Coordinates of C-alpha atoms and ligand atoms in Angstrom, one line a residue:
M1 CA 9.3 -197.6 13.7
A2 CA 7.1 -199.3 11.1
S3 CA 4.5 -201.7 12.5
S4 CA 2.8 -204.6 10.8
P5 CA 0.1 -203.6 8.3
N6 CA -2.7 -205.3 10.2
G7 CA -1.9 -203.4 13.4
S8 CA -0.4 -206.3 15.2
L9 CA 3.0 -206.1 16.9
R10 CA 5.8 -208.0 15.2
V11 CA 7.5 -209.9 18.0
A12 CA 10.9 -211.5 17.1
A13 CA 11.9 -214.3 19.4
I14 CA 15.0 -216.3 19.9
G15 CA 16.2 -218.5 22.8
D16 CA 19.4 -220.2 23.8
L17 CA 22.0 -217.7 22.6
H18 CA 24.7 -219.3 24.8
V19 CA 27.2 -216.5 24.3
Q20 CA 30.7 -217.6 25.1
E21 CA 33.8 -215.6 26.2
H22 CA 35.7 -216.0 22.9
D23 CA 32.8 -214.9 20.8
A24 CA 33.2 -211.6 18.9
A25 CA 30.0 -209.7 18.4
P26 CA 28.1 -213.0 17.9
Y27 CA 24.7 -211.5 17.5
R28 CA 25.4 -208.0 16.1
E29 CA 24.4 -208.8 12.5
L30 CA 21.4 -210.8 13.5
F31 CA 20.1 -208.1 15.8
A32 CA 20.5 -205.5 13.0
E33 CA 18.5 -207.7 10.7
I34 CA 15.8 -208.2 13.4
S35 CA 15.7 -204.5 14.2
G36 CA 14.8 -203.9 10.6
S37 CA 11.9 -206.4 10.5
A38 CA 10.3 -206.6 14.0
D39 CA 9.0 -204.2 16.6
V40 CA 10.2 -206.0 19.7
L41 CA 13.0 -208.6 20.3
V42 CA 12.3 -211.3 22.9
L43 CA 15.2 -213.4 24.4
A44 CA 14.0 -216.6 25.9
G45 CA 16.9 -217.5 28.3
D46 CA 20.3 -219.2 28.2
L47 CA 21.6 -215.9 27.0
T48 CA 25.1 -216.9 28.2
N49 CA 26.8 -220.3 28.3
F50 CA 27.9 -220.2 31.9
G51 CA 26.5 -217.0 33.4
K52 CA 30.0 -215.4 33.3
T53 CA 30.5 -211.7 33.6
G54 CA 32.5 -211.6 30.4
E55 CA 29.9 -213.5 28.4
A56 CA 27.2 -211.1 29.6
E57 CA 29.3 -208.2 28.6
I58 CA 29.8 -209.5 25.1
L59 CA 26.0 -210.0 24.6
A60 CA 25.4 -206.5 26.2
E61 CA 27.5 -204.9 23.5
D62 CA 25.3 -206.5 20.8
I63 CA 22.1 -205.6 22.6
R64 CA 23.3 -201.9 22.6
T65 CA 23.2 -202.0 18.8
C66 CA 19.5 -203.0 18.7
S67 CA 17.2 -200.2 17.7
I68 CA 14.0 -201.9 19.0
P69 CA 13.1 -202.8 22.6
V70 CA 14.6 -206.0 23.9
V71 CA 12.9 -208.0 26.7
G72 CA 13.4 -211.4 28.1
V73 CA 14.3 -213.8 30.8
L74 CA 17.4 -215.7 32.0
G75 CA 17.8 -219.4 31.6
N76 CA 19.4 -222.1 33.7
H77 CA 22.8 -221.6 32.0
D78 CA 22.8 -217.9 33.2
Y79 CA 22.7 -219.3 36.8
E80 CA 25.7 -221.6 36.4
C81 CA 28.3 -219.2 37.9
G82 CA 26.0 -218.4 40.8
Q83 CA 25.6 -214.7 39.8
P84 CA 22.4 -214.3 37.9
E85 CA 21.9 -210.8 39.4
T86 CA 25.2 -209.7 37.8
V87 CA 24.2 -211.1 34.4
S88 CA 20.9 -209.4 34.7
A89 CA 22.5 -206.1 35.7
I90 CA 24.9 -206.1 32.8
L91 CA 22.1 -206.8 30.3
H92 CA 19.8 -204.3 32.0
E93 CA 22.5 -201.6 31.7
A94 CA 22.7 -202.3 28.0
G95 CA 19.0 -201.6 27.7
M96 CA 17.4 -205.0 27.9
T97 CA 14.2 -205.3 30.1
L98 CA 14.6 -208.4 32.3
L99 CA 11.1 -209.7 33.1
D100 CA 10.8 -211.9 36.2
E101 CA 9.3 -209.6 38.8
Q102 CA 7.6 -207.0 36.6
A103 CA 5.6 -207.1 33.3
V104 CA 6.0 -204.4 30.7
E105 CA 3.8 -203.0 28.0
I106 CA 5.2 -202.2 24.6
Q107 CA 2.9 -200.5 22.0
G108 CA -0.2 -201.9 23.6
V109 CA 1.1 -205.5 24.0
G110 CA 2.0 -206.9 27.5
F111 CA 5.1 -209.0 28.1
A112 CA 5.4 -211.1 31.3
G113 CA 8.0 -213.7 31.9
V114 CA 9.9 -215.9 34.3
K115 CA 12.7 -218.5 33.8
G116 CA 10.4 -221.2 35.0
F117 CA 11.7 -224.5 36.3
M118 CA 11.5 -228.3 35.8
G119 CA 9.1 -230.9 37.2
G120 CA 7.5 -232.8 34.4
Y121 CA 4.2 -233.3 32.7
G122 CA 1.2 -235.6 33.1
R123 CA 2.1 -238.9 34.8
G124 CA 5.7 -237.8 34.9
E125 CA 5.0 -234.8 37.1
L126 CA 6.8 -234.7 40.4
A127 CA 4.5 -234.3 43.4
P128 CA 5.3 -232.2 46.5
F129 CA 5.4 -235.3 48.8
G130 CA 7.7 -236.8 51.3
E131 CA 11.2 -235.4 52.0
P132 CA 11.6 -231.6 52.4
I133 CA 13.9 -231.5 49.4
A134 CA 11.3 -233.0 47.2
K135 CA 8.8 -230.5 48.4
A136 CA 11.3 -227.6 47.9
F137 CA 12.0 -228.8 44.3
V138 CA 8.3 -228.6 43.5
D139 CA 8.0 -225.3 45.4
E140 CA 10.6 -223.8 43.1
V141 CA 8.4 -224.2 40.0
M142 CA 5.2 -223.2 41.9
N143 CA 7.0 -220.0 42.9
E144 CA 7.9 -219.3 39.3
A145 CA 4.3 -219.9 38.3
R146 CA 3.1 -217.5 41.0
K147 CA 5.5 -214.8 39.8
L148 CA 4.2 -215.2 36.3
E149 CA 0.6 -215.0 37.5
N150 CA 1.3 -211.9 39.5
Q151 CA 2.8 -210.2 36.4
L152 CA 0.0 -211.3 34.2
R153 CA -2.5 -209.9 36.7
T154 CA -1.0 -206.4 36.5
L155 CA -1.4 -206.2 32.7
R156 CA -4.3 -204.2 31.4
T157 CA -3.6 -204.9 27.7
E158 CA -5.9 -206.9 25.4
R159 CA -2.9 -208.9 24.2
S160 CA 0.1 -210.3 26.0
V161 CA 3.0 -212.6 25.5
A162 CA 4.3 -215.0 28.2
V163 CA 8.1 -215.5 28.0
L164 CA 9.7 -218.5 29.7
H165 CA 12.9 -220.5 29.5
Y166 CA 11.5 -223.9 30.6
S167 CA 8.6 -225.3 28.6
P168 CA 5.0 -225.3 30.1
I169 CA 3.9 -228.1 27.8
E170 CA 5.2 -231.5 26.8
Q171 CA 4.4 -231.1 23.1
T172 CA 7.3 -228.7 22.5
V173 CA 9.9 -230.8 24.2
E174 CA 9.0 -233.8 22.0
G175 CA 12.1 -234.7 20.0
E176 CA 14.2 -234.8 23.2
P177 CA 14.8 -238.2 24.9
P178 CA 11.6 -238.9 26.9
E179 CA 13.8 -239.8 30.0
I180 CA 14.7 -236.1 30.3
F181 CA 11.2 -234.5 29.7
Q182 CA 10.7 -233.7 33.4
Y183 CA 13.9 -231.7 33.4
L184 CA 12.8 -229.5 30.5
G185 CA 9.8 -227.8 32.1
S186 CA 6.7 -228.2 34.1
Q187 CA 3.0 -228.2 33.3
R188 CA 2.5 -226.1 36.5
L189 CA 3.6 -223.2 34.4
C190 CA 0.4 -223.5 32.2
E191 CA -1.9 -222.6 35.0
P192 CA -1.2 -218.8 35.0
I193 CA -1.1 -218.7 31.2
D194 CA -4.5 -220.3 30.9
R195 CA -6.0 -218.1 33.6
F196 CA -5.7 -214.9 31.6
D197 CA -7.5 -214.3 28.3
H198 CA -5.1 -211.6 27.3
V199 CA -2.2 -214.2 26.8
K200 CA -2.1 -214.7 23.1
A201 CA 1.2 -216.5 22.7
V202 CA 3.9 -218.2 24.8
V203 CA 7.5 -218.6 23.9
H204 CA 10.2 -220.6 25.6
G205 CA 13.6 -222.2 24.9
H206 CA 15.7 -224.8 26.8
A207 CA 14.6 -227.8 24.7
H208 CA 17.3 -227.6 22.0
H209 CA 16.0 -230.7 20.3
G210 CA 12.3 -230.2 21.0
S211 CA 9.5 -229.3 18.6
Y212 CA 8.5 -225.8 17.5
E213 CA 4.8 -225.6 18.3
G214 CA 2.2 -226.8 20.7
R215 CA -0.8 -225.7 22.8
T216 CA -1.7 -225.3 26.4
P217 CA -4.7 -227.3 27.8
L218 CA -6.9 -224.3 26.9
G219 CA -5.5 -223.9 23.5
K220 CA -3.0 -221.0 23.8
P221 CA -0.2 -221.4 21.2
V222 CA 3.2 -222.2 22.6
F223 CA 6.4 -221.8 20.6
N224 CA 9.8 -223.3 21.3
V225 CA 12.1 -220.6 20.1
A226 CA 15.4 -222.3 21.0
Q227 CA 17.6 -221.2 18.1
F228 CA 18.5 -224.8 17.5
V229 CA 14.9 -225.7 16.8
L230 CA 14.2 -222.6 14.6
K231 CA 17.3 -222.8 12.4
P232 CA 16.7 -226.2 10.8
K233 CA 13.0 -225.4 10.5
F234 CA 13.1 -221.8 9.1
G235 CA 16.7 -221.4 7.9
K236 CA 17.2 -218.6 10.5
P237 CA 17.6 -218.7 14.3
Y238 CA 14.7 -216.5 15.1
V239 CA 11.0 -216.3 14.4
I240 CA 8.7 -213.3 14.0
L241 CA 5.2 -213.7 15.6
D242 CA 2.4 -211.3 14.9
V243 CA 0.7 -210.5 18.2
Ligands
FE2_1 FE1 20.0 -223.8 26.2
FE2_2 FE1 18.4 -224.1 29.3

């Protein structure tokens, strides 16, 4: 496996694959291209359109053809049929490393990730106040942030990548209607990212009409790698980051 000339790891990232049941080898050619030009492939959630078994099996076949490690997280769409564990198991069986509970190290670079959840940014942020269901809603994203923090804490690498589906910052959801910003992510996801110096880049998806690039409050670069953001910008549905 050839690595980048400056010793960095070439991390290819793509989110929002939305594989459907009638698709035939939808990512095979793309994964072959990526296998030839990157060291790791990161998938940033919404891997399937509805979280159906058949959709996961179609993607799994394409993942099997990848000759580089594949890591990533699920997205909200992968939960739609109520069987995210089945989707994860099928993809895991094909060789993909599902982050969520455990970080991994690949060629000296750490990868930690969670799906994340919604909740908003700045003045639009939902507070854990009042009815139990409002508190439970905020708990959900705080729990995701805690899982990410626990993974990041286990990494002993000098460089790591945080992988999310929901956005930790508002900047990369800009382009979407402002009324839905709070459904596209939560700034609570920034806290673990900014706590660890080794996090060098963050990737997420979910905001199909968002913006490519932004920064956390402490200046960590955040990239929206939803394929619908990347394709118009770069002419291809993935990006390669040197980490
Ligand atoms: Fe999506
Ligand atoms: Fe999504």
